[in-house]
PDB file of C-alpha atoms and ligand atoms in Angstrom:
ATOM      1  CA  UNK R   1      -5.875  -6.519  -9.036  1.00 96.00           C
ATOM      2  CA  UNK R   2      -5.299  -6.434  -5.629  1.00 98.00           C
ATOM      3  CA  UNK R   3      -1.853  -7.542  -4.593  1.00 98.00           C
ATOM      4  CA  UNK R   4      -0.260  -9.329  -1.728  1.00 98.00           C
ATOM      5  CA  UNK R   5       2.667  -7.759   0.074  1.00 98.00           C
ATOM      6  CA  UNK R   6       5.690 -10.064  -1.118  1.00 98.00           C
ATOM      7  CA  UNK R   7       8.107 -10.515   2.204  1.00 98.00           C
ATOM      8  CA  UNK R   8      11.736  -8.957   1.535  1.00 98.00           C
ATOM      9  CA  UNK R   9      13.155 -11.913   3.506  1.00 98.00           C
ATOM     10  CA  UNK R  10      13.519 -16.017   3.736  1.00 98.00           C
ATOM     11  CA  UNK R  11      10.856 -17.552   5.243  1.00 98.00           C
ATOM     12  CA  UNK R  12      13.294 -18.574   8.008  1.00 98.00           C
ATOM     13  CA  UNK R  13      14.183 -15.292   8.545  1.00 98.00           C
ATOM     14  CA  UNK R  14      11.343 -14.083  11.634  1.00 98.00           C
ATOM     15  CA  UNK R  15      12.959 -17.060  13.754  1.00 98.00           C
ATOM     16  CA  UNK R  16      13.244 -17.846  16.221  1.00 97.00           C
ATOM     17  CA  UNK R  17      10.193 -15.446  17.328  1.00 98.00           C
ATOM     18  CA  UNK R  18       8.190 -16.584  14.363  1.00 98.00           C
ATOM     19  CA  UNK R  19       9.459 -20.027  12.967  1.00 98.00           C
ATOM     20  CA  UNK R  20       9.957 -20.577   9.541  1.00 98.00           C
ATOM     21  CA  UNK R  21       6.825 -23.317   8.633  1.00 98.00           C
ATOM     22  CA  UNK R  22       4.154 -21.013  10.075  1.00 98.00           C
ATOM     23  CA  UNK R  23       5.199 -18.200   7.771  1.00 98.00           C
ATOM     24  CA  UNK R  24       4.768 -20.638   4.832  1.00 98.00           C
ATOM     25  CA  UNK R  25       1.963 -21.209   5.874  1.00 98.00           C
ATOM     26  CA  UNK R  26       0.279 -17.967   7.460  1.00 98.00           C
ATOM     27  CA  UNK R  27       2.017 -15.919   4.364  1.00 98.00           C
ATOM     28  CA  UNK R  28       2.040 -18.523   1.181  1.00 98.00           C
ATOM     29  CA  UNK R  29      -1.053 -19.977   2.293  1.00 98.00           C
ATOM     30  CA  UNK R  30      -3.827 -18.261   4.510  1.00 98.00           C
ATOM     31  CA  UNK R  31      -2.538 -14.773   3.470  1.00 98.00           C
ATOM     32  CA  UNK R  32      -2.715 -16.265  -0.179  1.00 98.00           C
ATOM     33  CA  UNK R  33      -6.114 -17.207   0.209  1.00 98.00           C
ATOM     34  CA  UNK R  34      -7.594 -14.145   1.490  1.00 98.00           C
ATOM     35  CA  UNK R  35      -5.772 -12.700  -1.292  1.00 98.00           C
ATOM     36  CA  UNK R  36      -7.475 -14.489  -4.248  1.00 98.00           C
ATOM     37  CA  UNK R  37     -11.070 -14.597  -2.681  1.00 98.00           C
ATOM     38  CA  UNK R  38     -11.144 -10.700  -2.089  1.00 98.00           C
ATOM     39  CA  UNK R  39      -9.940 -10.325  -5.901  1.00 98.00           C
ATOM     40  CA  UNK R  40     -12.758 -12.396  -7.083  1.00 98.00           C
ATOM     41  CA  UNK R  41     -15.254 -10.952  -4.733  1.00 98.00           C
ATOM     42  CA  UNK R  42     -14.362  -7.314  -5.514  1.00 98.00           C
ATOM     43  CA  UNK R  43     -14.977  -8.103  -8.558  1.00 98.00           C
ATOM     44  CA  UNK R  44     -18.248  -9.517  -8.149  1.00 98.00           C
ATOM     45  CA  UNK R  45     -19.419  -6.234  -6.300  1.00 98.00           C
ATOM     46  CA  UNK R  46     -17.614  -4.333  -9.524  1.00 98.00           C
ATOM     47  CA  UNK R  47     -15.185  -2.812  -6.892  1.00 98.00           C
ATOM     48  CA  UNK R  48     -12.271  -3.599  -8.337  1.00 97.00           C
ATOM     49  CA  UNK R  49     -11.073  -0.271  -8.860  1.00 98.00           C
ATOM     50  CA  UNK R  50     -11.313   0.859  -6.236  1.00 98.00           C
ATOM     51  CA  UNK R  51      -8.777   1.072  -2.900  1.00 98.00           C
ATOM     52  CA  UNK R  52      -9.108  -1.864  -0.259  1.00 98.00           C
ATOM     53  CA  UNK R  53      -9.819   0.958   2.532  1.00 98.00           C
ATOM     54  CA  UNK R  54     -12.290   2.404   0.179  1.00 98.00           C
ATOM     55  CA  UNK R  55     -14.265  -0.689  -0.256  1.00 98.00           C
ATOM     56  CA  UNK R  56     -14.025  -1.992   3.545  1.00 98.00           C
ATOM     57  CA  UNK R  57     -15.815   2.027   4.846  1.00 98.00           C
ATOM     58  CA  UNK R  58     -18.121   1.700   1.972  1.00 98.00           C
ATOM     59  CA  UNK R  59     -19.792  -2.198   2.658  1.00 98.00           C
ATOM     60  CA  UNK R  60     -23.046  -0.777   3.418  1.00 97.00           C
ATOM     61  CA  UNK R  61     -23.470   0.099  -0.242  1.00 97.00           C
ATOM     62  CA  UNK R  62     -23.372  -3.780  -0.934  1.00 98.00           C
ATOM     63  CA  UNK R  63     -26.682  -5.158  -1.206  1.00 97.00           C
ATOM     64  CA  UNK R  64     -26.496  -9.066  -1.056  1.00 98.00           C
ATOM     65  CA  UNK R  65     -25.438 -10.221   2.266  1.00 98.00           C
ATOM     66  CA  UNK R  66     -23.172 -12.944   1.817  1.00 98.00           C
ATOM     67  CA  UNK R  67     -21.007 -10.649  -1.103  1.00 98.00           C
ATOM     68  CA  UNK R  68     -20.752  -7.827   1.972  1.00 98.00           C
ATOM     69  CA  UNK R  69     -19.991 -10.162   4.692  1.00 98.00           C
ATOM     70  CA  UNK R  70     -17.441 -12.092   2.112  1.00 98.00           C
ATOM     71  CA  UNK R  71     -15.581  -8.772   1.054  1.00 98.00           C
ATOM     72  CA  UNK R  72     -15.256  -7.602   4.680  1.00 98.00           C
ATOM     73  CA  UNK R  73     -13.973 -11.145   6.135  1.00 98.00           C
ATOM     74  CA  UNK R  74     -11.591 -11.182   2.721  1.00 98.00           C
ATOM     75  CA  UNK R  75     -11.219  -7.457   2.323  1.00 98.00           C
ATOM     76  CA  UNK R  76      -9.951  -6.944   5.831  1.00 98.00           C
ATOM     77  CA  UNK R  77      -7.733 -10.469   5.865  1.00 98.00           C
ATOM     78  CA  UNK R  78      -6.135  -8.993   2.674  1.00 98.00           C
ATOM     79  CA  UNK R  79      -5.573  -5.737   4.090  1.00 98.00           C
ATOM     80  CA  UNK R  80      -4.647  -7.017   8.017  1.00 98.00           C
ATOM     81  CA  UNK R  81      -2.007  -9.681   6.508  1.00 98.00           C
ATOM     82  CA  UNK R  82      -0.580  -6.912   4.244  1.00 98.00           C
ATOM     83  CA  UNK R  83       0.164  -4.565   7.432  1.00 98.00           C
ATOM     84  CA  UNK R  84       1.088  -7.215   9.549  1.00 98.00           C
ATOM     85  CA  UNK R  85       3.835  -8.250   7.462  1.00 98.00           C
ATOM     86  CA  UNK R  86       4.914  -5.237   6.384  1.00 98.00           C
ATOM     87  CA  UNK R  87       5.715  -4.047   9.781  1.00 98.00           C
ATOM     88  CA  UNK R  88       7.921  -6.784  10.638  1.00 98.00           C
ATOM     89  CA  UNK R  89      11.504  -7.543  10.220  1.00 98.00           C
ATOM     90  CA  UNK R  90      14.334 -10.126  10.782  1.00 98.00           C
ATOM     91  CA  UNK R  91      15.432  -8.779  14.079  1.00 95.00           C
ATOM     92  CA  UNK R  92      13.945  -5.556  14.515  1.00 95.00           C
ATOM     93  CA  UNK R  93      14.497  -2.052  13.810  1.00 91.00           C
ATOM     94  CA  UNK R  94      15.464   0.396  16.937  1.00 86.00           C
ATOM     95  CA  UNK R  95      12.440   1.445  18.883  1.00 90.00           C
ATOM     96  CA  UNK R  96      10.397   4.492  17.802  1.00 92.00           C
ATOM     97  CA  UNK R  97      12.072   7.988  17.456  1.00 88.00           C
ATOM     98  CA  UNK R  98      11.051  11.457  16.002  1.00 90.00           C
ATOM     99  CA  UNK R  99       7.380  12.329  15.842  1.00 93.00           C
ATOM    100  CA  UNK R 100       6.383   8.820  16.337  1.00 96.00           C
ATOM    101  CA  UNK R 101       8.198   8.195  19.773  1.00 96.00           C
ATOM    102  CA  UNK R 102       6.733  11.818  20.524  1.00 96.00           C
ATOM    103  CA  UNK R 103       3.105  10.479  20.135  1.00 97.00           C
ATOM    104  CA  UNK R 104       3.809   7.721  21.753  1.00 98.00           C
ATOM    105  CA  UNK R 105       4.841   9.651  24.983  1.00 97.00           C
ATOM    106  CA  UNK R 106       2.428  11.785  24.744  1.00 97.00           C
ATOM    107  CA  UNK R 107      -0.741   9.821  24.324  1.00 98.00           C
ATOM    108  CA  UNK R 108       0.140   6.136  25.535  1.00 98.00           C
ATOM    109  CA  UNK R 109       3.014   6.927  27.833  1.00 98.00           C
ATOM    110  CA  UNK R 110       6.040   5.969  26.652  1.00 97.00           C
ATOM    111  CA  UNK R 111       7.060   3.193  24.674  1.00 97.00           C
ATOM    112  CA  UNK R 112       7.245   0.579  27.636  1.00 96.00           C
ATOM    113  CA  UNK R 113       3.738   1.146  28.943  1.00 98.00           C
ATOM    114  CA  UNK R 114       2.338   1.144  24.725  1.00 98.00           C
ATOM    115  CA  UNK R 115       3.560  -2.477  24.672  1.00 97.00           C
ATOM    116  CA  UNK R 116       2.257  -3.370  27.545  1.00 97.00           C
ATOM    117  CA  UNK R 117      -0.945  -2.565  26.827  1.00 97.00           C
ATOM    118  CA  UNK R 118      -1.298  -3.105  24.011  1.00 98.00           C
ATOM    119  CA  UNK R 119       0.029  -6.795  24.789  1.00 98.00           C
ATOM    120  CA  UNK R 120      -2.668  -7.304  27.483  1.00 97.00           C
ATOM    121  CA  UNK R 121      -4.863  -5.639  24.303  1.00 96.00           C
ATOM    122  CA  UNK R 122      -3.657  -8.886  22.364  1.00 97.00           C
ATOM    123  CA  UNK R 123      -4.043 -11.108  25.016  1.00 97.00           C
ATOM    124  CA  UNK R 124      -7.492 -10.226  25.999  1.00 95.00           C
ATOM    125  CA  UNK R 125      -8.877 -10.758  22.339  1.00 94.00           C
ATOM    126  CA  UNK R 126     -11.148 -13.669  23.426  1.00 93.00           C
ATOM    127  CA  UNK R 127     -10.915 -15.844  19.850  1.00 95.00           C
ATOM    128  CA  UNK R 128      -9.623 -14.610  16.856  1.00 97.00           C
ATOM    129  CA  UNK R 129      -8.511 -11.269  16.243  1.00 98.00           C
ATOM    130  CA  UNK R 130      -6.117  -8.493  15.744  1.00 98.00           C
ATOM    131  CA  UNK R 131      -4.553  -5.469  18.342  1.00 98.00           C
ATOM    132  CA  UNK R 132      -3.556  -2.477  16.647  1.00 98.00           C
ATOM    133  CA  UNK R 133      -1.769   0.383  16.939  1.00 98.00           C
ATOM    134  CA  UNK R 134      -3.771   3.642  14.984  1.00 98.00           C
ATOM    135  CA  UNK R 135      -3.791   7.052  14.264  1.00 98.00           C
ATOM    136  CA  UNK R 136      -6.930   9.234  15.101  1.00 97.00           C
ATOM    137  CA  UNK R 137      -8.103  12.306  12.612  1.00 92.00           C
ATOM    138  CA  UNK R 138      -6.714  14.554  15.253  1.00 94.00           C
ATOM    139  CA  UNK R 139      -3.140  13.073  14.551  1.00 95.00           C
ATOM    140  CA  UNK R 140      -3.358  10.864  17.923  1.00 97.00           C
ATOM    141  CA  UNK R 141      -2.524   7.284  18.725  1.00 98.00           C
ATOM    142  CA  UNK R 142      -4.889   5.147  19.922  1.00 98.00           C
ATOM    143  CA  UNK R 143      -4.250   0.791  20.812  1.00 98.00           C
ATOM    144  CA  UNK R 144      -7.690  -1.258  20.296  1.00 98.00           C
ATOM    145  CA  UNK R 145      -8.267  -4.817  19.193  1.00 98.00           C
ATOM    146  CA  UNK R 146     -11.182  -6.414  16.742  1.00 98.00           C
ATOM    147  CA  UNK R 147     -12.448  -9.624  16.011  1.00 98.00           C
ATOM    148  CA  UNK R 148     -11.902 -11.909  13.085  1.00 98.00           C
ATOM    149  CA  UNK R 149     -11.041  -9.545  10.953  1.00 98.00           C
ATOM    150  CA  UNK R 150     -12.702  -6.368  11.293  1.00 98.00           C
ATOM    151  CA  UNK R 151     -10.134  -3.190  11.218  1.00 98.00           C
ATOM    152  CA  UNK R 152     -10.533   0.507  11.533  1.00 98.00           C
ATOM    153  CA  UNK R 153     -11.994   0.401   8.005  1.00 98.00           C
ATOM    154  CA  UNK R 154     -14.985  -2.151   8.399  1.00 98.00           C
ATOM    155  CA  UNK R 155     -15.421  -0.837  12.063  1.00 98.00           C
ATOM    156  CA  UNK R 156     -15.724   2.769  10.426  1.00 97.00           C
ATOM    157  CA  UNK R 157     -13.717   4.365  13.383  1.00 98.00           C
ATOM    158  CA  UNK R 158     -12.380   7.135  11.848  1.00 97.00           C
ATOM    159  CA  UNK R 159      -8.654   5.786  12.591  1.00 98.00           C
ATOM    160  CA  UNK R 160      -5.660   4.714  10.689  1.00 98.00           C
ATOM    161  CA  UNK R 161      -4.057   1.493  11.351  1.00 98.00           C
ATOM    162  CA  UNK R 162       0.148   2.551  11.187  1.00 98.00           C
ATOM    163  CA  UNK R 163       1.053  -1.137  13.355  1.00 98.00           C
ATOM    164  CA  UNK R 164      -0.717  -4.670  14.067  1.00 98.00           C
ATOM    165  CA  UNK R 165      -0.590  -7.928  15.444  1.00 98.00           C
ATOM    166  CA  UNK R 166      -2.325 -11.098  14.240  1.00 98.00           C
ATOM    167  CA  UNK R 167      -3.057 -13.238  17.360  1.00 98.00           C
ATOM    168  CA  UNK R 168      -5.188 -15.366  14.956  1.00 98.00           C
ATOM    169  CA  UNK R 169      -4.159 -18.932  16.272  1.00 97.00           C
ATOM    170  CA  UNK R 170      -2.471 -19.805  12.403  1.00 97.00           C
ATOM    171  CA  UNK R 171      -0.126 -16.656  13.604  1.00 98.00           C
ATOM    172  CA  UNK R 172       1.571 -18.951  16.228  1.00 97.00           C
ATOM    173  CA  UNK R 173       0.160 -22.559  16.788  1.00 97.00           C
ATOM    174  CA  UNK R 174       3.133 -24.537  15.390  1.00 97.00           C
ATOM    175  CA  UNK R 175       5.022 -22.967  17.356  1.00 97.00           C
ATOM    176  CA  UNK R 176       3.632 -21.792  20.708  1.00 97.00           C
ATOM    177  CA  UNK R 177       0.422 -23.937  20.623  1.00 96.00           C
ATOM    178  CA  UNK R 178      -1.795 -22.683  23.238  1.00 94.00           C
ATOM    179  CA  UNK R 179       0.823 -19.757  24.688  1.00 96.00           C
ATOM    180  CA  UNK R 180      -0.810 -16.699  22.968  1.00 96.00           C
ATOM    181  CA  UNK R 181       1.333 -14.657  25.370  1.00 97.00           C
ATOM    182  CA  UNK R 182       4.174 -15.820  24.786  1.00 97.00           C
ATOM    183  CA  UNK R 183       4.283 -15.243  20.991  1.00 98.00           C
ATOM    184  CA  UNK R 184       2.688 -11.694  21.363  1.00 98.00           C
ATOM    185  CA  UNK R 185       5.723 -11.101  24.119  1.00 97.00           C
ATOM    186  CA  UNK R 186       8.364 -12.103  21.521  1.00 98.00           C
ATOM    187  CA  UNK R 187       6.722 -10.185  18.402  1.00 98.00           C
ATOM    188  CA  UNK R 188       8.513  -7.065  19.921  1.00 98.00           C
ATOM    189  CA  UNK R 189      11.928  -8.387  18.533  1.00 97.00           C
ATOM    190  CA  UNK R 190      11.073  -7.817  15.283  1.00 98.00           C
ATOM    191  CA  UNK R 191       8.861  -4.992  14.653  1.00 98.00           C
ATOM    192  CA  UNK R 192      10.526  -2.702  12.101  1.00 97.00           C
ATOM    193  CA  UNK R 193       9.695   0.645  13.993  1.00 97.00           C
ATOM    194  CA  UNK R 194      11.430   2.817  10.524  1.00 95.00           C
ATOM    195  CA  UNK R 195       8.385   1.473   8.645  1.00 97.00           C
ATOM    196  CA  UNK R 196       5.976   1.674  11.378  1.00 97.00           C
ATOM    197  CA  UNK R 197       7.401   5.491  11.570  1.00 96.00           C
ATOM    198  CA  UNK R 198       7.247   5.948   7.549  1.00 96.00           C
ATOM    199  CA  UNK R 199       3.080   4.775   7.632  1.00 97.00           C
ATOM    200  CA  UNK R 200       2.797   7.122  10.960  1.00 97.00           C
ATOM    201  CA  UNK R 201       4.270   9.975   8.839  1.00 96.00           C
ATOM    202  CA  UNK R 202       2.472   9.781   5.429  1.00 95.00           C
ATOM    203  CA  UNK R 203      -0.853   9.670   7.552  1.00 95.00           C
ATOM    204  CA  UNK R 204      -0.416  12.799   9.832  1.00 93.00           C
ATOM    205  CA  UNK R 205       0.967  14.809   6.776  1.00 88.00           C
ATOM    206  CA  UNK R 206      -2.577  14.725   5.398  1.00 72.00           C
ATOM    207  CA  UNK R 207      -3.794  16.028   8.578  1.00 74.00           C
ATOM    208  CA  UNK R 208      -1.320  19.271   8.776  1.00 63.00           C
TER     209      UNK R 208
HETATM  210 MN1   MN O 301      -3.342 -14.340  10.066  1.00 77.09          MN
END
């Protein structure tokens, strides 16, 4: 049984960057959704077993058409939702430090030009889609986007998704109706960089 991640706060508790009916909604209901189809879908393909990342690399092994195109739209809204979530809390967490802010210095050049880009990154996702923040087999970060919901895993890019952000228009309509930019502006407030640090470090330790 796949299971969704369960948010450690109120549903008021994002605002006012994320306001407290869209994450009823985008959490108890579209997040929900994705949730239950990929169960019974796995299923279906007699994947159940086996790990969401697992499934999403391996959807060429699925046969009928609409089952692969189902587990990879529900697979990867499962999976996106869960990390999405996950990396965000009521108010924020200090920016990166340690090995993470290293990286980040290193390979996207500094903190203040990673959001930036990877802003314009969100912005310039023409339709539905995600931005993400990753981590290369080499132990490098890397900021890319994808449509609907592909991720490093469908997309087969080798990476690790550590960070993302929805800019799916359920992620922000109620609130900021057309202003995509304006939503993926304020998202910085409450990024919890500790957990976005934690994912960073359990992925390069398997690379050392
Ligand atoms: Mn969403």
């Amino acid at each position: 049984m796949f299971m969704q991640y369960e948010l450690p706060f109120e549903v008021d508790a994002l605002e006012p960057v994320i306001d407290r009916e869209t994450v009823k909604v985008h959490h108890g209901k579209h997040h929900v959704t994705y949730t239950m189809t990929f169960n019974t879908l796995a299923e279906k393909a007699g994947m159940q077993d086996r790990d969401v990342t697992e499934i999403l690399k391996d959807l060429d092994s699925v046969d009928d058409e609409q089952l692969r195109t189902g587990l990879r739209n529900n697979g990867g809204g499962f999976f996106n939702h869960n990390l999405y979530f996950e990396m965000l809390t009521p108010g924020g967490k200090a920016l990166p430090g340690g090995k993470l802010a290293d990286r980040i210095n290193e390979d996207l050049g500094g903190f203040y030009k990673m959001k930036e880009d990877m802003t314009l990154m969100a912005l310039g996702q023409f339709g539905s889609g995600w931005a993400w923040l990753s981590v290369t087999h080499e132990g490098r970060l890397v900021i890319s986007k994808t449509l609907n919901q592909d991720n490093d895993y469908s997309l087969k890019t080798g990476n690790v998704p550590i960070f993302t952000i929805d800019v799916w228009e359920h992620a922000y309509y109620l609130k900021y109706k057309n202003l995509r930019a304006d939503y993926v502006n304020a998202i910085w407030d409450i990024v919890d960089w500790e957990a976005v640090e934690k994912r960073f470090l359990s992925v390069v330790k398997d690379y050392s």
